[in-house]
mmCIF file of C-alpha atoms in Angstrom:
data_model
loop_
_atom_site.group_PDB
_atom_site.id
_atom_site.type_symbol
_atom_site.label_atom_id
_atom_site.label_comp_id
_atom_site.label_asym_id
_atom_site.label_seq_id
_atom_site.Cartn_x
_atom_site.Cartn_y
_atom_site.Cartn_z
ATOM 1 C CA MET A 8 -41.921 19.664 1.157
ATOM 2 C CA ASN A 9 -38.333 20.560 0.219
ATOM 3 C CA THR A 10 -38.323 20.457 -3.590
ATOM 4 C CA GLN A 11 -34.547 20.553 -3.683
ATOM 5 C CA ALA A 12 -34.520 17.103 -2.063
ATOM 6 C CA ARG A 13 -36.215 15.567 -5.092
ATOM 7 C CA PRO A 14 -33.940 14.015 -7.718
ATOM 8 C CA PRO A 15 -33.790 15.898 -11.032
ATOM 9 C CA VAL A 16 -36.358 14.752 -13.585
ATOM 10 C CA LEU A 17 -36.852 15.086 -17.321
ATOM 11 C CA ALA A 18 -40.234 16.607 -18.111
ATOM 12 C CA ASN A 19 -42.559 15.661 -20.959
ATOM 13 C CA LEU A 20 -44.170 19.063 -21.429
ATOM 14 C CA GLY A 21 -45.733 20.635 -24.497
ATOM 15 C CA PRO A 22 -43.891 23.387 -26.417
ATOM 16 C CA LEU A 23 -45.618 26.299 -24.661
ATOM 17 C CA ALA A 24 -45.267 24.720 -21.226
ATOM 18 C CA GLN A 25 -41.533 24.267 -21.853
ATOM 19 C CA LEU A 26 -41.164 27.974 -22.550
ATOM 20 C CA ARG A 27 -43.198 28.947 -19.471
ATOM 21 C CA ALA A 28 -41.398 26.635 -17.037
ATOM 22 C CA GLY A 29 -38.917 29.266 -15.828
ATOM 23 C CA ARG A 30 -35.202 30.112 -16.179
ATOM 24 C CA LEU A 31 -35.619 30.530 -19.950
ATOM 25 C CA PRO A 32 -32.471 32.620 -20.720
ATOM 26 C CA GLU A 33 -30.279 30.111 -18.875
ATOM 27 C CA ARG A 34 -31.956 27.183 -20.607
ATOM 28 C CA LEU A 35 -31.569 28.760 -24.067
ATOM 29 C CA LEU A 36 -27.863 29.275 -23.409
ATOM 30 C CA ARG A 37 -27.513 25.655 -22.298
ATOM 31 C CA LEU A 38 -29.328 24.509 -25.441
ATOM 32 C CA VAL A 39 -27.161 26.379 -27.952
ATOM 33 C CA THR A 40 -23.928 25.631 -26.079
ATOM 34 C CA GLY A 41 -24.812 21.946 -25.894
ATOM 35 C CA LEU A 42 -25.534 21.754 -29.622
ATOM 36 C CA TRP A 43 -22.269 23.488 -30.486
ATOM 37 C CA LEU A 44 -20.307 21.141 -28.208
ATOM 38 C CA TYR A 45 -22.041 18.164 -29.785
ATOM 39 C CA GLY A 46 -20.768 19.398 -33.162
ATOM 40 C CA VAL A 47 -17.270 19.550 -31.648
ATOM 41 C CA ALA A 48 -17.646 15.994 -30.353
ATOM 42 C CA ILE A 49 -18.685 14.696 -33.774
ATOM 43 C CA ALA A 50 -15.687 16.378 -35.417
ATOM 44 C CA LEU A 51 -13.301 14.993 -32.793
ATOM 45 C CA MET A 52 -14.531 11.443 -33.339
ATOM 46 C CA ILE A 53 -14.428 11.621 -37.132
ATOM 47 C CA GLU A 54 -11.098 13.451 -37.417
ATOM 48 C CA GLY A 55 -9.554 11.115 -34.838
ATOM 49 C CA ALA A 56 -10.075 8.368 -37.427
ATOM 50 C CA LEU A 57 -10.344 5.584 -34.861
ATOM 51 C CA GLY A 58 -14.017 4.947 -35.552
ATOM 52 C CA ALA A 59 -17.000 7.283 -35.560
ATOM 53 C CA SER A 60 -19.945 7.096 -33.167
ATOM 54 C CA PRO A 61 -22.702 4.650 -34.181
ATOM 55 C CA TRP A 62 -25.042 7.409 -35.382
ATOM 56 C CA ASP A 63 -22.208 8.944 -37.365
ATOM 57 C CA VAL A 64 -21.290 5.571 -38.851
ATOM 58 C CA PHE A 65 -24.880 5.620 -40.102
ATOM 59 C CA HIS A 66 -24.588 9.216 -41.349
ATOM 60 C CA LEU A 67 -21.266 8.475 -43.057
ATOM 61 C CA GLY A 68 -22.782 5.377 -44.653
ATOM 62 C CA VAL A 69 -25.720 7.349 -46.022
ATOM 63 C CA SER A 70 -23.421 10.121 -47.276
ATOM 64 C CA ARG A 71 -21.657 7.530 -49.445
ATOM 65 C CA HIS A 72 -24.880 7.202 -51.429
ATOM 66 C CA LEU A 73 -26.049 10.847 -51.556
ATOM 67 C CA PRO A 74 -24.323 13.880 -53.144
ATOM 68 C CA VAL A 75 -24.668 16.040 -50.015
ATOM 69 C CA SER A 76 -22.486 16.977 -47.039
ATOM 70 C CA PHE A 77 -22.246 14.964 -43.840
ATOM 71 C CA GLY A 78 -24.163 17.670 -41.974
ATOM 72 C CA THR A 79 -26.971 17.641 -44.525
ATOM 73 C CA VAL A 80 -27.351 13.899 -44.040
ATOM 74 C CA MET A 81 -27.656 14.552 -40.295
ATOM 75 C CA VAL A 82 -30.504 17.001 -40.897
ATOM 76 C CA LEU A 83 -32.330 14.587 -43.211
ATOM 77 C CA ALA A 84 -31.899 11.709 -40.748
ATOM 78 C CA ALA A 85 -33.234 13.890 -37.923
ATOM 79 C CA PHE A 86 -36.480 14.464 -39.799
ATOM 80 C CA GLY A 87 -36.768 10.701 -40.324
ATOM 81 C CA VAL A 88 -36.233 9.947 -36.634
ATOM 82 C CA LEU A 89 -38.963 12.412 -35.695
ATOM 83 C CA LEU A 90 -41.486 10.047 -37.273
ATOM 84 C CA ALA A 91 -40.668 7.507 -34.531
ATOM 85 C CA TRP A 92 -41.811 10.059 -31.949
ATOM 86 C CA ILE A 93 -45.443 9.672 -32.986
ATOM 87 C CA PRO A 94 -46.137 6.300 -31.295
ATOM 88 C CA LEU A 95 -43.994 7.337 -28.301
ATOM 89 C CA ARG A 96 -46.059 10.528 -27.814
ATOM 90 C CA GLN A 97 -42.818 12.389 -27.274
ATOM 91 C CA MET A 98 -43.328 16.145 -26.973
ATOM 92 C CA PRO A 99 -41.254 18.366 -29.311
ATOM 93 C CA GLY A 100 -40.066 21.834 -28.446
ATOM 94 C CA LEU A 101 -37.716 24.631 -29.375
ATOM 95 C CA GLY A 102 -34.783 22.348 -28.592
ATOM 96 C CA THR A 103 -36.114 19.758 -31.015
ATOM 97 C CA VAL A 104 -36.247 22.289 -33.841
ATOM 98 C CA ALA A 105 -32.835 23.709 -32.955
ATOM 99 C CA ASN A 106 -31.244 20.266 -32.855
ATOM 100 C CA THR A 107 -32.803 19.238 -36.150
ATOM 101 C CA LEU A 108 -31.682 22.349 -38.013
ATOM 102 C CA LEU A 109 -28.401 23.337 -36.292
ATOM 103 C CA LEU A 110 -26.545 20.174 -35.340
ATOM 104 C CA GLY A 111 -25.676 19.211 -38.920
ATOM 105 C CA PRO A 112 -24.272 22.660 -39.827
ATOM 106 C CA PHE A 113 -22.374 22.791 -36.509
ATOM 107 C CA ALA A 114 -20.831 19.406 -37.339
ATOM 108 C CA ASP A 115 -19.826 20.532 -40.844
ATOM 109 C CA LEU A 116 -18.272 23.723 -39.452
ATOM 110 C CA ASN A 117 -16.233 21.922 -36.788
ATOM 111 C CA LEU A 118 -15.107 19.313 -39.297
ATOM 112 C CA ALA A 119 -13.766 22.159 -41.425
ATOM 113 C CA LEU A 120 -11.957 23.682 -38.417
ATOM 114 C CA LEU A 121 -10.366 20.509 -37.023
ATOM 115 C CA ALA A 122 -7.500 18.748 -38.778
ATOM 116 C CA THR A 123 -6.818 15.024 -38.592
ATOM 117 C CA PRO A 124 -3.976 14.465 -36.085
ATOM 118 C CA ASP A 125 -0.788 12.774 -37.277
ATOM 119 C CA THR A 126 0.080 10.731 -34.192
ATOM 120 C CA LEU A 127 -1.755 7.856 -32.551
ATOM 121 C CA PRO A 128 -1.643 9.338 -29.012
ATOM 122 C CA LEU A 129 -3.330 12.504 -30.257
ATOM 123 C CA ARG A 130 -5.921 10.493 -32.153
ATOM 124 C CA CYS A 131 -6.657 8.607 -28.929
ATOM 125 C CA LEU A 132 -7.119 11.946 -27.148
ATOM 126 C CA TYR A 133 -9.557 12.971 -29.874
ATOM 127 C CA LEU A 134 -11.484 9.754 -29.261
ATOM 128 C CA ILE A 135 -11.667 10.139 -25.497
ATOM 129 C CA GLY A 136 -12.452 13.838 -25.792
ATOM 130 C CA GLY A 137 -15.167 13.140 -28.347
ATOM 131 C CA VAL A 138 -16.956 10.614 -26.143
ATOM 132 C CA ALA A 139 -16.759 12.796 -23.036
ATOM 133 C CA THR A 140 -17.778 15.950 -24.908
ATOM 134 C CA CYS A 141 -20.720 14.186 -26.548
ATOM 135 C CA ALA A 142 -22.012 12.928 -23.213
ATOM 136 C CA PHE A 143 -21.631 16.346 -21.577
ATOM 137 C CA ALA A 144 -23.237 18.114 -24.547
ATOM 138 C CA THR A 145 -26.174 15.698 -24.585
ATOM 139 C CA ALA A 146 -26.818 16.176 -20.878
ATOM 140 C CA LEU A 147 -26.468 19.955 -21.261
ATOM 141 C CA TYR A 148 -29.056 20.464 -23.992
ATOM 142 C CA VAL A 149 -31.406 17.656 -22.950
ATOM 143 C CA GLY A 150 -31.198 18.976 -19.390
ATOM 144 C CA ALA A 151 -32.256 22.421 -20.623
ATOM 145 C CA GLN A 152 -35.740 20.905 -20.936
ATOM 146 C CA LEU A 153 -36.681 22.699 -24.143
ATOM 147 C CA GLY A 154 -37.445 19.474 -25.924
ATOM 148 C CA PRO A 155 -34.743 16.929 -26.781
ATOM 149 C CA GLY A 156 -33.283 16.509 -30.234
ATOM 150 C CA PRO A 157 -34.775 13.853 -32.508
ATOM 151 C CA ARG A 158 -32.274 11.151 -31.537
ATOM 152 C CA ASP A 159 -32.306 11.984 -27.837
ATOM 153 C CA GLY A 160 -36.098 12.273 -27.853
ATOM 154 C CA LEU A 161 -36.156 8.709 -29.119
ATOM 155 C CA MET A 162 -33.912 7.814 -26.171
ATOM 156 C CA THR A 163 -35.947 9.605 -23.491
ATOM 157 C CA GLY A 164 -39.270 8.535 -25.039
ATOM 158 C CA LEU A 165 -38.287 4.862 -24.993
ATOM 159 C CA ALA A 166 -36.964 5.221 -21.437
ATOM 160 C CA ARG A 167 -40.293 6.678 -20.315
ATOM 161 C CA ARG A 168 -42.368 4.032 -22.125
ATOM 162 C CA THR A 169 -40.290 0.979 -21.180
ATOM 163 C CA GLY A 170 -39.176 1.988 -17.688
ATOM 164 C CA TRP A 171 -35.574 1.273 -18.670
ATOM 165 C CA SER A 172 -32.758 3.583 -17.555
ATOM 166 C CA ILE A 173 -31.353 6.237 -19.885
ATOM 167 C CA ARG A 174 -28.089 4.290 -19.852
ATOM 168 C CA ARG A 175 -29.703 1.056 -21.043
ATOM 169 C CA VAL A 176 -31.852 2.676 -23.731
ATOM 170 C CA ARG A 177 -29.013 4.821 -25.094
ATOM 171 C CA THR A 178 -26.721 1.803 -25.419
ATOM 172 C CA ALA A 179 -29.420 -0.272 -27.169
ATOM 173 C CA ILE A 180 -30.081 2.506 -29.695
ATOM 174 C CA GLU A 181 -26.396 3.063 -30.432
ATOM 175 C CA VAL A 182 -25.751 -0.634 -31.071
ATOM 176 C CA SER A 183 -28.805 -0.935 -33.353
ATOM 177 C CA VAL A 184 -27.905 2.132 -35.412
ATOM 178 C CA LEU A 185 -24.344 0.887 -35.730
ATOM 179 C CA ALA A 186 -25.510 -2.320 -37.394
ATOM 180 C CA VAL A 187 -27.449 -0.372 -40.036
ATOM 181 C CA GLY A 188 -24.513 1.993 -40.598
ATOM 182 C CA VAL A 189 -22.145 -0.895 -41.245
ATOM 183 C CA LEU A 190 -24.520 -2.313 -43.842
ATOM 184 C CA LEU A 191 -24.535 1.084 -45.576
ATOM 185 C CA GLY A 192 -20.749 1.170 -45.741
ATOM 186 C CA GLY A 193 -19.921 3.373 -42.752
ATOM 187 C CA THR A 194 -16.450 3.116 -41.233
ATOM 188 C CA VAL A 195 -16.137 1.276 -37.914
ATOM 189 C CA GLY A 196 -13.214 1.167 -35.516
ATOM 190 C CA VAL A 197 -12.291 0.803 -31.878
ATOM 191 C CA GLY A 198 -13.679 4.282 -31.236
ATOM 192 C CA THR A 199 -17.098 3.109 -32.358
ATOM 193 C CA ILE A 200 -17.127 0.386 -29.718
ATOM 194 C CA VAL A 201 -15.851 2.726 -27.007
ATOM 195 C CA PHE A 202 -18.557 5.240 -27.845
ATOM 196 C CA ALA A 203 -21.396 2.710 -28.080
ATOM 197 C CA LEU A 204 -20.612 1.190 -24.692
ATOM 198 C CA GLY A 205 -19.428 4.295 -22.864
ATOM 199 C CA VAL A 206 -21.588 7.246 -23.868
ATOM 200 C CA GLY A 207 -24.742 5.993 -22.126
ATOM 201 C CA PRO A 208 -23.274 5.711 -18.621
ATOM 202 C CA VAL A 209 -21.348 8.989 -18.955
ATOM 203 C CA THR A 210 -24.443 10.814 -20.244
ATOM 204 C CA GLN A 211 -26.482 9.565 -17.300
ATOM 205 C CA PHE A 212 -23.751 10.709 -14.914
ATOM 206 C CA PHE A 213 -23.788 14.261 -16.331
ATOM 207 C CA LEU A 214 -27.595 14.384 -16.389
ATOM 208 C CA ARG A 215 -27.642 14.133 -12.588
ATOM 209 C CA TYR A 216 -26.002 17.564 -12.423
ATOM 210 C CA LEU A 217 -27.218 19.316 -15.584
ATOM 211 C CA VAL A 218 -30.997 18.811 -15.630
ATOM 212 C CA VAL A 219 -32.676 22.152 -14.894
ATOM 213 C CA ARG A 220 -35.407 22.012 -12.260
ATOM 214 C CA LEU A 221 -38.568 23.467 -13.778
ATOM 215 C CA ASP A 222 -41.433 25.472 -12.335
ATOM 216 C CA ALA A 223 -43.930 22.719 -13.200
ATOM 217 C CA PRO A 224 -46.317 20.510 -11.191
ATOM 218 C CA VAL A 225 -44.714 17.309 -9.946
ATOM 219 C CA GLY A 226 -47.286 15.256 -11.845
ATOM 220 C CA GLU A 227 -46.010 16.633 -15.146
ATOM 221 C CA LEU A 228 -42.416 15.567 -14.462
ATOM 222 C CA SER A 229 -42.059 12.168 -15.970
ATOM 223 C CA ARG A 230 -38.636 10.615 -15.594
ATOM 224 C CA ASP A 231 -35.890 10.888 -13.001
ATOM 225 C CA VAL A 232 -32.325 10.490 -14.206
ATOM 226 C CA ARG A 233 -30.682 8.558 -11.401
#
């Protein structure tokens, strides 16, 4: 059978199996690059000041009540989300650890590097760039198949359990988190709506091209991304 004819799939492998599934240097590069780009996307959305992403509305809301940086709140929230993995039987991996520990610091660093633009057209470019970069970054590091980050593991775990598409699950999660963030005092704007409705479809589009095919039995590959 021609394996290249199969659609790309997201695997649900254990940590050791993820490391033994082939193409490890390439996948590690994809992982770190994806996490860095996600930090860029977060900074673009926040500095654009047209409304943060739903998760970041939540993080900003929590940061209003804790004397820690935005990135530290992200790390703390990631540990909390990992608890939801238990009933989903979602497998962690090196990517899970990297996302949990690095994404918050990457966000803080990019927030320090990017300035808030003065003009509305440039702020709109920040918004559009943030949504597109976030979707690409998500597909890049999730597609590396080293274990998704806490938030994306929730997305892929629910997709596997419910049979829903990545697009549908991602949108449902973003809208739910947004509601909690608003209650906590996070800032909402038109960018929040654009992100909540747009990032799911764009992420699924990029996943079609960025999921790495693994050297693993077909029976262990659990979810196609069409």
